[in-house]
PDB file of C-alpha atoms in Angstrom:
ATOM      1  CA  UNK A 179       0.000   0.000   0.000  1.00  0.00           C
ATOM      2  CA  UNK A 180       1.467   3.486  -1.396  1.00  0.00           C
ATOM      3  CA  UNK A 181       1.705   6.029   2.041  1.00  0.00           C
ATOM      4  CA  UNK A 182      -0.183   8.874   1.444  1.00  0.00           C
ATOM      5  CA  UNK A 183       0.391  12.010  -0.459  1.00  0.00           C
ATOM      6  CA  UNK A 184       0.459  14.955   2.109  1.00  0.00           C
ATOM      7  CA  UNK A 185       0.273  18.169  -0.156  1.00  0.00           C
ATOM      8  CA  UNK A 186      -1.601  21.654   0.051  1.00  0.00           C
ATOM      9  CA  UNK A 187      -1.103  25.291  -0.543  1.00  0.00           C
ATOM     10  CA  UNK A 188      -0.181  28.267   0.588  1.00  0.00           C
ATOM     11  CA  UNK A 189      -3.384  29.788   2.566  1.00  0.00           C
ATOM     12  CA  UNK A 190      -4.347  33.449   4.550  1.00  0.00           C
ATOM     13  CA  UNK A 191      -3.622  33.445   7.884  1.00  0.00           C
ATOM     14  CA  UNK A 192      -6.013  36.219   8.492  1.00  0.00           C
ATOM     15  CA  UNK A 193      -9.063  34.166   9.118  1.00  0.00           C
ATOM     16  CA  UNK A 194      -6.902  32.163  12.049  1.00  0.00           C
ATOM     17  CA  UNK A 195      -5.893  28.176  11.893  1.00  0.00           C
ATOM     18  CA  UNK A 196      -9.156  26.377  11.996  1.00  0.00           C
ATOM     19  CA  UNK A 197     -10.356  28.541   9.176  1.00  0.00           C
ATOM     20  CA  UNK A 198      -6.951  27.469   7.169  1.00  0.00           C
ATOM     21  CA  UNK A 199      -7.508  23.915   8.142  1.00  0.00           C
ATOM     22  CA  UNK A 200     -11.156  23.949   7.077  1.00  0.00           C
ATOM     23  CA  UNK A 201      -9.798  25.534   3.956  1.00  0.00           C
ATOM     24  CA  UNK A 202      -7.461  22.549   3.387  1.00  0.00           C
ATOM     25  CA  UNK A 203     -10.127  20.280   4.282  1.00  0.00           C
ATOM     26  CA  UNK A 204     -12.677  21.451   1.324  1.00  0.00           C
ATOM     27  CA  UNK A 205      -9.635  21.511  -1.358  1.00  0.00           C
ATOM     28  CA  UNK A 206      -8.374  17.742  -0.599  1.00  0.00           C
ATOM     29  CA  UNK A 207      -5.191  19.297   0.601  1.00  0.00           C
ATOM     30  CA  UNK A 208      -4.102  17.677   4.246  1.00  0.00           C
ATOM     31  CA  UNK A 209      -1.138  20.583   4.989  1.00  0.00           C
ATOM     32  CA  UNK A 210      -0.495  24.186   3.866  1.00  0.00           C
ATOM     33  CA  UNK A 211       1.478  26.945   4.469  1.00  0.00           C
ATOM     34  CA  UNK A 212       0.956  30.354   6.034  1.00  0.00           C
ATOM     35  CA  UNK A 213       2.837  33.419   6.325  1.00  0.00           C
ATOM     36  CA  UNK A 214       3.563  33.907  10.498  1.00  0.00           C
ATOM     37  CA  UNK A 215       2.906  37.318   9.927  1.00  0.00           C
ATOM     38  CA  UNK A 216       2.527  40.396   6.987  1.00  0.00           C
ATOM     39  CA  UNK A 217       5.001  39.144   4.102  1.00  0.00           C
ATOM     40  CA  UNK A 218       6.732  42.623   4.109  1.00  0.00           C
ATOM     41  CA  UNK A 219       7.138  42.195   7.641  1.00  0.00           C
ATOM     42  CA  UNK A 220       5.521  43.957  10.756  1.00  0.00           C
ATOM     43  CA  UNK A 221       3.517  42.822  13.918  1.00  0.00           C
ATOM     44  CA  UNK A 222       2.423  39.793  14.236  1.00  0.00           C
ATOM     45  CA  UNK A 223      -1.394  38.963  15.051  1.00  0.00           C
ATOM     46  CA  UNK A 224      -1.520  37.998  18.971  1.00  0.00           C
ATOM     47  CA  UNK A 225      -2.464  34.097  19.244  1.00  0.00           C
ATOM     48  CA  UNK A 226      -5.856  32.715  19.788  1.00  0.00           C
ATOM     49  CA  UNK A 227      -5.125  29.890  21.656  1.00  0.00           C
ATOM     50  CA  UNK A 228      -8.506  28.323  21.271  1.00  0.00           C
ATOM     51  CA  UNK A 229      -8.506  28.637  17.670  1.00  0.00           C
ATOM     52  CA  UNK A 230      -5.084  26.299  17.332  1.00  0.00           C
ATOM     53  CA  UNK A 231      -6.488  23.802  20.334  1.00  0.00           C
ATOM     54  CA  UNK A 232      -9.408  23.408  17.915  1.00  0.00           C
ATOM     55  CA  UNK A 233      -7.404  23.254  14.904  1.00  0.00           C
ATOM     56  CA  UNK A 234      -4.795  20.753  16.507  1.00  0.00           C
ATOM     57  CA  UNK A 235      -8.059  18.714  17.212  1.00  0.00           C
ATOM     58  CA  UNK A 236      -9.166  19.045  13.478  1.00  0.00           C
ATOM     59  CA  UNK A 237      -5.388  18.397  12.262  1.00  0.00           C
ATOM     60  CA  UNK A 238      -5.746  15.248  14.068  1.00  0.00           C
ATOM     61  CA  UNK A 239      -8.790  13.720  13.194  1.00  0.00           C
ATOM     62  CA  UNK A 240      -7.746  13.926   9.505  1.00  0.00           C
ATOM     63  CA  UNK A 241      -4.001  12.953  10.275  1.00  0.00           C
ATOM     64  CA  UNK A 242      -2.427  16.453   9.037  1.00  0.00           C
ATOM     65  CA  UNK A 243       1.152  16.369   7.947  1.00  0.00           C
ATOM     66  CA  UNK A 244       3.235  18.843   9.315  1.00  0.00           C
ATOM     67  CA  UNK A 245       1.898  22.026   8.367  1.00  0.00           C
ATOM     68  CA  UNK A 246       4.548  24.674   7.290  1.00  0.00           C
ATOM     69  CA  UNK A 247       5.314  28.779   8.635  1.00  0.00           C
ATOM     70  CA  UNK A 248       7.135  30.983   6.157  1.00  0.00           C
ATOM     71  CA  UNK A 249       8.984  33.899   7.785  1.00  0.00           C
ATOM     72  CA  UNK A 250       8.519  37.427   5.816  1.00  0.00           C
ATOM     73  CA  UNK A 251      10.198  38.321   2.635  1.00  0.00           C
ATOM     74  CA  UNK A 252      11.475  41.526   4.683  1.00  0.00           C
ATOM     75  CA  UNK A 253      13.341  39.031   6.802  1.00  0.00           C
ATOM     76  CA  UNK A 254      17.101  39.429   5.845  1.00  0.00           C
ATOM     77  CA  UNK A 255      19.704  37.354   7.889  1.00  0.00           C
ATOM     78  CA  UNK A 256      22.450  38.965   5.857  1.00  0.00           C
ATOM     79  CA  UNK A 257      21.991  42.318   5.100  1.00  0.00           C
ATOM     80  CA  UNK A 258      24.925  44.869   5.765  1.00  0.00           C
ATOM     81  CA  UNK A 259      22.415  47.043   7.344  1.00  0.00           C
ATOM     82  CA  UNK A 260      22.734  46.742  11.505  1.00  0.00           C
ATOM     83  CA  UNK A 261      18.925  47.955  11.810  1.00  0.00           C
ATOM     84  CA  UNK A 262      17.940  44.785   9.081  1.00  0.00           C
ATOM     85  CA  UNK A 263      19.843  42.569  11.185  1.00  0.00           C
ATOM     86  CA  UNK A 264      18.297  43.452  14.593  1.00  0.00           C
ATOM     87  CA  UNK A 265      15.032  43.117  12.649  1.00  0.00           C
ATOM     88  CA  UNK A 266      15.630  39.782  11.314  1.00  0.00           C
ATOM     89  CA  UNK A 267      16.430  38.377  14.986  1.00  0.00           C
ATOM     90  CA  UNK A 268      13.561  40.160  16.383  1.00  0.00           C
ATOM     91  CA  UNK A 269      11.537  38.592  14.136  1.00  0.00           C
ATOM     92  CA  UNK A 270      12.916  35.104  13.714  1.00  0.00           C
ATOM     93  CA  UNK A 271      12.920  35.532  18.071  1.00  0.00           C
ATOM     94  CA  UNK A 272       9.154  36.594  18.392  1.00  0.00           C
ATOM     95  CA  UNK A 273       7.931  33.733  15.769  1.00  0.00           C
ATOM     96  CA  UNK A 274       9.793  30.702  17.165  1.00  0.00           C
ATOM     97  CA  UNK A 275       8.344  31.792  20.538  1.00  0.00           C
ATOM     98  CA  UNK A 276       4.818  31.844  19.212  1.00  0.00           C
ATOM     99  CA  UNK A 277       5.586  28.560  17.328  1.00  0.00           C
ATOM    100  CA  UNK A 278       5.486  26.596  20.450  1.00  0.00           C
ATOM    101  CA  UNK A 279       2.022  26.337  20.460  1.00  0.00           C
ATOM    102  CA  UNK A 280       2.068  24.744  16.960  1.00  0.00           C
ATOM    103  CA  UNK A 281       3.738  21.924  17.869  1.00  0.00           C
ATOM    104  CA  UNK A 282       5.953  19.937  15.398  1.00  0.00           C
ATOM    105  CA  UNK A 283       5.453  22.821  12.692  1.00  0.00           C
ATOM    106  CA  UNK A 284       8.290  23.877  10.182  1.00  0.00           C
ATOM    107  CA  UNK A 285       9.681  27.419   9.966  1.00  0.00           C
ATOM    108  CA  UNK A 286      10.972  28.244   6.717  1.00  0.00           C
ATOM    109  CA  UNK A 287      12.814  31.122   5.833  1.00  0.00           C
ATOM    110  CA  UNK A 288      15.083  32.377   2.685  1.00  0.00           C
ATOM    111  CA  UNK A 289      18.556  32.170   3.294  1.00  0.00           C
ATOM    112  CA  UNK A 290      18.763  36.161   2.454  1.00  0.00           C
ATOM    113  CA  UNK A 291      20.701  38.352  -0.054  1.00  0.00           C
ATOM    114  CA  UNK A 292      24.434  39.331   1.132  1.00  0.00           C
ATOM    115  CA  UNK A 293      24.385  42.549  -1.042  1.00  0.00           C
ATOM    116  CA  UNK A 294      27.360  42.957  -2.071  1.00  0.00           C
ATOM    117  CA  UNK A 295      29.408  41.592   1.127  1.00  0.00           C
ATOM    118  CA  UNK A 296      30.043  38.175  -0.615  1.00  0.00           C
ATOM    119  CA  UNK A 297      28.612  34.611  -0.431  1.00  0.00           C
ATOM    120  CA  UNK A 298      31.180  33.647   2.484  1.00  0.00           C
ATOM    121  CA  UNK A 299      29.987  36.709   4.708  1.00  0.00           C
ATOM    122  CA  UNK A 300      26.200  35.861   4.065  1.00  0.00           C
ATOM    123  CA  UNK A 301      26.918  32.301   5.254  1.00  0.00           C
ATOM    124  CA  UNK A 302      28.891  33.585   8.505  1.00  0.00           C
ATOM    125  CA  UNK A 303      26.254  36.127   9.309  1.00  0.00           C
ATOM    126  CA  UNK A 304      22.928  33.735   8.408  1.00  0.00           C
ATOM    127  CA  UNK A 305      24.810  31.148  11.222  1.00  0.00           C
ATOM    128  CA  UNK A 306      25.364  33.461  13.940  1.00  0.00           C
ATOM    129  CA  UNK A 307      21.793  34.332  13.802  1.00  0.00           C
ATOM    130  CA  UNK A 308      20.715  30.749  13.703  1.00  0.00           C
ATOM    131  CA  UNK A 309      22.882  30.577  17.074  1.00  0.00           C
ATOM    132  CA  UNK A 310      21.362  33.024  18.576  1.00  0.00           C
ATOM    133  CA  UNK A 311      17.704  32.548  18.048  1.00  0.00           C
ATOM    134  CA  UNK A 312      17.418  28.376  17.684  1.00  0.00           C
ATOM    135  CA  UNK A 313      17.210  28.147  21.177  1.00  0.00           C
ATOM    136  CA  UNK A 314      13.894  29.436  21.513  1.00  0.00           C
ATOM    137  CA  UNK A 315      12.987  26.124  18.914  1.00  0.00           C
ATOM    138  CA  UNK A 316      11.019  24.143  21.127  1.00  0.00           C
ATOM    139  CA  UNK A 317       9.056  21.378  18.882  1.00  0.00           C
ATOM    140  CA  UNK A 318       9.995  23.608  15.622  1.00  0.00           C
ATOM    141  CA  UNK A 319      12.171  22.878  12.818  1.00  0.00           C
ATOM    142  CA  UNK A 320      13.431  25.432  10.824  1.00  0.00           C
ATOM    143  CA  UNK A 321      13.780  24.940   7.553  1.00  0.00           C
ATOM    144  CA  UNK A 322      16.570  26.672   5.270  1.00  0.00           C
ATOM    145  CA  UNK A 323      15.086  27.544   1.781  1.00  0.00           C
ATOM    146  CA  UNK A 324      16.894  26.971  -1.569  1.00  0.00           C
ATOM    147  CA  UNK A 325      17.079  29.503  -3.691  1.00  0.00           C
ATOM    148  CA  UNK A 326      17.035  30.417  -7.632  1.00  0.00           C
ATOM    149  CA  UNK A 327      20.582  32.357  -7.509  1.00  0.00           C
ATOM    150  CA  UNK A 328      18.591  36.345  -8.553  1.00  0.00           C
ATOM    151  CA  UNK A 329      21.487  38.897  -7.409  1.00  0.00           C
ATOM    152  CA  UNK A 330      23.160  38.002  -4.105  1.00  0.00           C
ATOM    153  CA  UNK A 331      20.851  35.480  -2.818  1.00  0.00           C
ATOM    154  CA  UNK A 332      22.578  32.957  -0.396  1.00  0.00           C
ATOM    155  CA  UNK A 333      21.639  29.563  -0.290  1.00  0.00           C
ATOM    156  CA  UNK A 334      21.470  28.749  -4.165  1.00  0.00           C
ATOM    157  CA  UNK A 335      23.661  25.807  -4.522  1.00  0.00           C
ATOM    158  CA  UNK A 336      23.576  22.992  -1.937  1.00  0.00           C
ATOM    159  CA  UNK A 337      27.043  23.084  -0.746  1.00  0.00           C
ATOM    160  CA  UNK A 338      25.678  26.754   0.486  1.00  0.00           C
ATOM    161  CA  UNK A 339      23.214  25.259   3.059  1.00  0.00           C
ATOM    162  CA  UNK A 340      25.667  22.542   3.768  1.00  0.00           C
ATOM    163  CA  UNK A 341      28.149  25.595   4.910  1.00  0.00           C
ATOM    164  CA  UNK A 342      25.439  26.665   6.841  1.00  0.00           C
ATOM    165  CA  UNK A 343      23.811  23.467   8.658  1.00  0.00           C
ATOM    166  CA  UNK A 344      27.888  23.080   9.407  1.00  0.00           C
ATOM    167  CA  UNK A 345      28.069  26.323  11.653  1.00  0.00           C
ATOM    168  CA  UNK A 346      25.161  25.692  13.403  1.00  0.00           C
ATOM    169  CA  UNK A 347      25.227  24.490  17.202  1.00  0.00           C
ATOM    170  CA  UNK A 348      21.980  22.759  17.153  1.00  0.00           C
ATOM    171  CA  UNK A 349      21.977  21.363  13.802  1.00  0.00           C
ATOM    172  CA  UNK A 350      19.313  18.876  14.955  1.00  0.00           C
ATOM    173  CA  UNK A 351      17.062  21.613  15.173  1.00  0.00           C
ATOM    174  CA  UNK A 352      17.762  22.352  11.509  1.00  0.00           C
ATOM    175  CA  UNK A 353      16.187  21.326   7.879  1.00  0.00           C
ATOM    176  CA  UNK A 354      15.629  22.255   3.922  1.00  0.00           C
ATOM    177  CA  UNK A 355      12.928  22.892   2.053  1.00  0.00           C
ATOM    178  CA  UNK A 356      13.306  22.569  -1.326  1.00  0.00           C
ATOM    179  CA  UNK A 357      11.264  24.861  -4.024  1.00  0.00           C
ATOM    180  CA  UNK A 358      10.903  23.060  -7.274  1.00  0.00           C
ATOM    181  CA  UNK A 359      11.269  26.859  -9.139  1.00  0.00           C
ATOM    182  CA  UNK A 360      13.937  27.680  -7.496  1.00  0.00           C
ATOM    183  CA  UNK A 361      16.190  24.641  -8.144  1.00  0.00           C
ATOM    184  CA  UNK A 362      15.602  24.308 -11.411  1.00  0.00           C
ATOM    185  CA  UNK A 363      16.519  28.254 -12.090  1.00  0.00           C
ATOM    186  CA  UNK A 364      19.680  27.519  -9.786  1.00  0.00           C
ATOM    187  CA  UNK A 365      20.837  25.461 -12.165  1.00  0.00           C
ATOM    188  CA  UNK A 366      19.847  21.538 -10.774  1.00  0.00           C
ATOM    189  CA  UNK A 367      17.637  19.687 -13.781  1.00  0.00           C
ATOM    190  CA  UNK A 368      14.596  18.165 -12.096  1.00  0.00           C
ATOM    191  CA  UNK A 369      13.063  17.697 -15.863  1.00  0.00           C
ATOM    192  CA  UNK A 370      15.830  15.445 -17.423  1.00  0.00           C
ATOM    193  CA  UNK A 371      18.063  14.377 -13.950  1.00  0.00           C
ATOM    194  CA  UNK A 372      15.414  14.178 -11.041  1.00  0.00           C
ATOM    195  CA  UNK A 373      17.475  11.068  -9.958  1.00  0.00           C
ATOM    196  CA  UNK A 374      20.621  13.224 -10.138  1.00  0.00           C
ATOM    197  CA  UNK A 375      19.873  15.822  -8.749  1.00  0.00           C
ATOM    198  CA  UNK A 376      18.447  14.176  -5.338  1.00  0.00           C
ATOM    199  CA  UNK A 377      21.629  12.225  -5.327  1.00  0.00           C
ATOM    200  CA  UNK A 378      23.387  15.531  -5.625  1.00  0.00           C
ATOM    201  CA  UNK A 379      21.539  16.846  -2.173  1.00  0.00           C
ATOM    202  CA  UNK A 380      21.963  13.373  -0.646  1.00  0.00           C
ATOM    203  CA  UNK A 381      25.576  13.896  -1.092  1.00  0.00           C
ATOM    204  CA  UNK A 382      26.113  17.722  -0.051  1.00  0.00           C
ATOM    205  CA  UNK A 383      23.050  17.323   2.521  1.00  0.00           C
ATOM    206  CA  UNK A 384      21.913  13.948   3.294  1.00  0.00           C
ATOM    207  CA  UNK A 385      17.803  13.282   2.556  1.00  0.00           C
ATOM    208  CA  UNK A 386      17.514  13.095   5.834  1.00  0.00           C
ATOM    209  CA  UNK A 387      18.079  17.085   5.892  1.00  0.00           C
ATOM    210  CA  UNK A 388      14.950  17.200   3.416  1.00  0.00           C
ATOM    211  CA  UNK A 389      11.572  18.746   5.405  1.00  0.00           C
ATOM    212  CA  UNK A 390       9.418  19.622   3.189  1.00  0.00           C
ATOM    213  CA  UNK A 391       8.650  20.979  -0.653  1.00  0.00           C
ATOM    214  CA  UNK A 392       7.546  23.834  -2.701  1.00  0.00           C
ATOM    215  CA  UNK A 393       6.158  22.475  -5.382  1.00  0.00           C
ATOM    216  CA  UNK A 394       5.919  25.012  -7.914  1.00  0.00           C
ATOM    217  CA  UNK A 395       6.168  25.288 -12.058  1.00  0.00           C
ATOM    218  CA  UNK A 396       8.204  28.018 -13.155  1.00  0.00           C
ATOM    219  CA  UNK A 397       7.472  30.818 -15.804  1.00  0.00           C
ATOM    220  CA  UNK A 398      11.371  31.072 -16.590  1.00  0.00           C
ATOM    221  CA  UNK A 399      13.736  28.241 -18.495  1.00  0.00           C
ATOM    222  CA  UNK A 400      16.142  26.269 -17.029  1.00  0.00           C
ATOM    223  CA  UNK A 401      19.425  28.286 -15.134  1.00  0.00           C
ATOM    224  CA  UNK A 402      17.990  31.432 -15.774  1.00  0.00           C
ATOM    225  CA  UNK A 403      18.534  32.477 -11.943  1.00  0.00           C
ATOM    226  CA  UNK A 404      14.932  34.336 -11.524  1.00  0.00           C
ATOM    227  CA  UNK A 405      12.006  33.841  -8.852  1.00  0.00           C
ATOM    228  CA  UNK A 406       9.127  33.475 -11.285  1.00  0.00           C
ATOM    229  CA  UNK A 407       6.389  30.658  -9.789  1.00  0.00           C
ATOM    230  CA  UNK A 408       3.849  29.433 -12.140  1.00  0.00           C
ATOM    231  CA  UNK A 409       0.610  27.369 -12.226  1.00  0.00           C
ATOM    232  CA  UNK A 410       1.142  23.567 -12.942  1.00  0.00           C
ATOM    233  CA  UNK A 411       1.565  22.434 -16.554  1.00  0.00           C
ATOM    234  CA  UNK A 412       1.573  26.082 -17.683  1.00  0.00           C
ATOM    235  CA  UNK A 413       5.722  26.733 -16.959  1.00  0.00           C
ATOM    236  CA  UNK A 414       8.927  25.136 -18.125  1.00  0.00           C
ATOM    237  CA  UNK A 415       9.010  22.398 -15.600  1.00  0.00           C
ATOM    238  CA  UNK A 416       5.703  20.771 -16.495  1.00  0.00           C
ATOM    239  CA  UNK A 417       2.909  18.888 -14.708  1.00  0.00           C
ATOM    240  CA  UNK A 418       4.327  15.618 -15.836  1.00  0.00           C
ATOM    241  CA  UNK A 419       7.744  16.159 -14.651  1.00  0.00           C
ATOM    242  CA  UNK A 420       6.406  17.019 -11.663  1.00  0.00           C
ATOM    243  CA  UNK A 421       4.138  14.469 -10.860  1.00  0.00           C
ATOM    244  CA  UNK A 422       7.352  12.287 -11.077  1.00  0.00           C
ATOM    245  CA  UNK A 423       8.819  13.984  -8.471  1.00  0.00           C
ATOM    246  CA  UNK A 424       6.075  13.532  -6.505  1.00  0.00           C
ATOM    247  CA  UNK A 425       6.291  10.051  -6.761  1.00  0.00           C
ATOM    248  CA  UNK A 426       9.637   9.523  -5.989  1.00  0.00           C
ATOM    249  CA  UNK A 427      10.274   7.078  -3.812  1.00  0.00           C
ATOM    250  CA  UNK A 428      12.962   9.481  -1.927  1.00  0.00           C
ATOM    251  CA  UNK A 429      10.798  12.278  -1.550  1.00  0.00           C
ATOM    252  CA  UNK A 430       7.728   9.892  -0.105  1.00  0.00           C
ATOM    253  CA  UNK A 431       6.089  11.206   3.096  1.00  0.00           C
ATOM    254  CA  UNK A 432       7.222  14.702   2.671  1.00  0.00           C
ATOM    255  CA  UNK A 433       4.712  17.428   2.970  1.00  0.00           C
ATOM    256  CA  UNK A 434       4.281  19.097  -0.584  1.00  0.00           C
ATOM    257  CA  UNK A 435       3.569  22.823  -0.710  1.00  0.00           C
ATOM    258  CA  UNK A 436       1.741  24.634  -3.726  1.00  0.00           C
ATOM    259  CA  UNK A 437       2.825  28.278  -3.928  1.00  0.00           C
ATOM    260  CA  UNK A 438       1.646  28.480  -7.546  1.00  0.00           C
ATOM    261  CA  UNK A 439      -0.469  31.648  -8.544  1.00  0.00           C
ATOM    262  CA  UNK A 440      -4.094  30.603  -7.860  1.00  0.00           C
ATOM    263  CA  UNK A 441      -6.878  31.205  -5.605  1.00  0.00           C
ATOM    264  CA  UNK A 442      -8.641  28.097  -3.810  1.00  0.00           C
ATOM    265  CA  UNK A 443     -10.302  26.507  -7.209  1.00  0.00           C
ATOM    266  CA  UNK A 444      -7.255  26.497  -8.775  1.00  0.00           C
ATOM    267  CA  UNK A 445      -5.207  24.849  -6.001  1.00  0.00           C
ATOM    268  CA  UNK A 446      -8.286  22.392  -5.827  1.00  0.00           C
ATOM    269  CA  UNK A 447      -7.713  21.592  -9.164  1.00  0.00           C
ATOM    270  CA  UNK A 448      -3.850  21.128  -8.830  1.00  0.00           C
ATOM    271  CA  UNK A 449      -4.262  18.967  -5.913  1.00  0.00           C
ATOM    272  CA  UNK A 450      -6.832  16.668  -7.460  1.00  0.00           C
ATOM    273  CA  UNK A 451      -3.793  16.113 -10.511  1.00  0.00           C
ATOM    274  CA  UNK A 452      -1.211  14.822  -7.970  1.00  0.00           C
ATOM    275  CA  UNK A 453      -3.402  12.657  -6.216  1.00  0.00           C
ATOM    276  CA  UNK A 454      -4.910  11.471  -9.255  1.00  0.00           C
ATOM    277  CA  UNK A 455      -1.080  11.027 -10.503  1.00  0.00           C
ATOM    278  CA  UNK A 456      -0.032   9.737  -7.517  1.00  0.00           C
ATOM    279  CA  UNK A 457       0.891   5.878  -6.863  1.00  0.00           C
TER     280      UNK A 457
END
């Protein structure tokens, strides 16, 4: 008996978590995503803690996988600016605390952009961070995001993360998630070398390392280095190339995340391909 395909999409917070879980509920999805607070940053809503019991009771009953927090673009781990820096940890601080009440959620989070400071001074400054804020990780795993290589990003190629995880004092507490878009842009062929290319992060990272997935088409070709998500079957990756990865016997288990542009419908309709494709 195939284990189940856990995948869903990126939902609104706004409404609070049984609403999201609901949400996931009436789209076939069994996880999603949600931004911990505005994208662009700011103040995060205060908890209702009786909204997450009842969604923990929901999650549950229909045997949720892990469901997944994404920090806010804003968030910058290795900017040259002191003021970006103090906001990043005051940020990454604040939602790890609040995470505790989720328990066993994933925290993911881009890497950052090193403007100009190099990829070796990103790395440096993305690990002391991680040092100073992973203690407040209680049941949380945070999740380093790869990345599609657009101007100074850190965290494009694997041996980038690896440098990374490998500074880290609690590197139990640590994880990927890997965005289908992204990878492909960075340069790793998930059309033609899927096999490869998991081999390649097995090597650099270990599966083990592997949390979760964004599994998104892309509007751009292949190693063109650009952020540019699009619906499944419509961008250079492909449904069908997709659907393999899905059903990779490597990647089974993992919770798959849609960030594709679409509303509800659409995700519905995404969803209902994998499982249909999946075996």
């Amino acid at each position: 008996m195939a284990e189940k395909l856990h995948i869903g999409c990126h939902l609104s917070a706004s409404k609070g978590f049984l609403a999201m879980g609901k949400d996931a509920l009436k789209i076939g999805a069994d996880t999603f995503q949600f931004f911990t607070r505005n994208p662009q940053g700011g103040r995060a809503k205060d908890l209702d803690l009786k909204d997450i019991e009842a969604f923990l009771l929901l999650a549950e009953e229909h045997q949720f996988a892990p469901i997944v927090a994404h920090a806010p673009y804003t968030l910058n781990p290795c900017s040259d600016n002191p003021q970006t820096l103090e906001f990043a940890e005051m940020v990454f601080e604040d939602d790890l605390k609040r995470l505790v009440h989720l328990p066993h959620v994933y925290y993911n989070f881009h890497p950052g952009s090193h403007v100009g400071q190099g990829t070796e001074k990103g790395i440096e400054l993305i690990a002391n961070l991680l040092n100073k804020v992973l203690k407040y990780a209680q049941n949380t795993t945070v999740l380093l995001e790869t990345m599609s290589g657009k101007g100074s990003e850190v965290g494009v190629r694997f041996e980038e993360l690896k440098a990374i995880l490998e500074r880290v004092n609690e590197p139990q507490k640590m994880g990927v998630c890997l965005d289908t878009c992204h990878v492909y842009s960075a340069g790793y062929d998930l059309v033609s070398d899927l096999d490869g290319v998991l081999k390649e992060f097995d090597a650099v990272l270990g599966l083990e390392k592997l949390k979760a997935i964004h599994l998104n088409d892309s509007k751009m070709p292949f190693a063109s280095h650009k952020d540019r998500h699009e619906k499944i079957g419509q961008g250079t990756l492909g449904a069908e190339a997709l659907a393999r990865l899905v059903n990779h016997p490597k990647l089974k288990g993992l919770p798959f995340i849609l960030e594709t542009p679409n509303e509800l419908d659409g995700w519905q309709k995404e969803i209902a391909f994998f499982r249909q494709k999946y075996c």
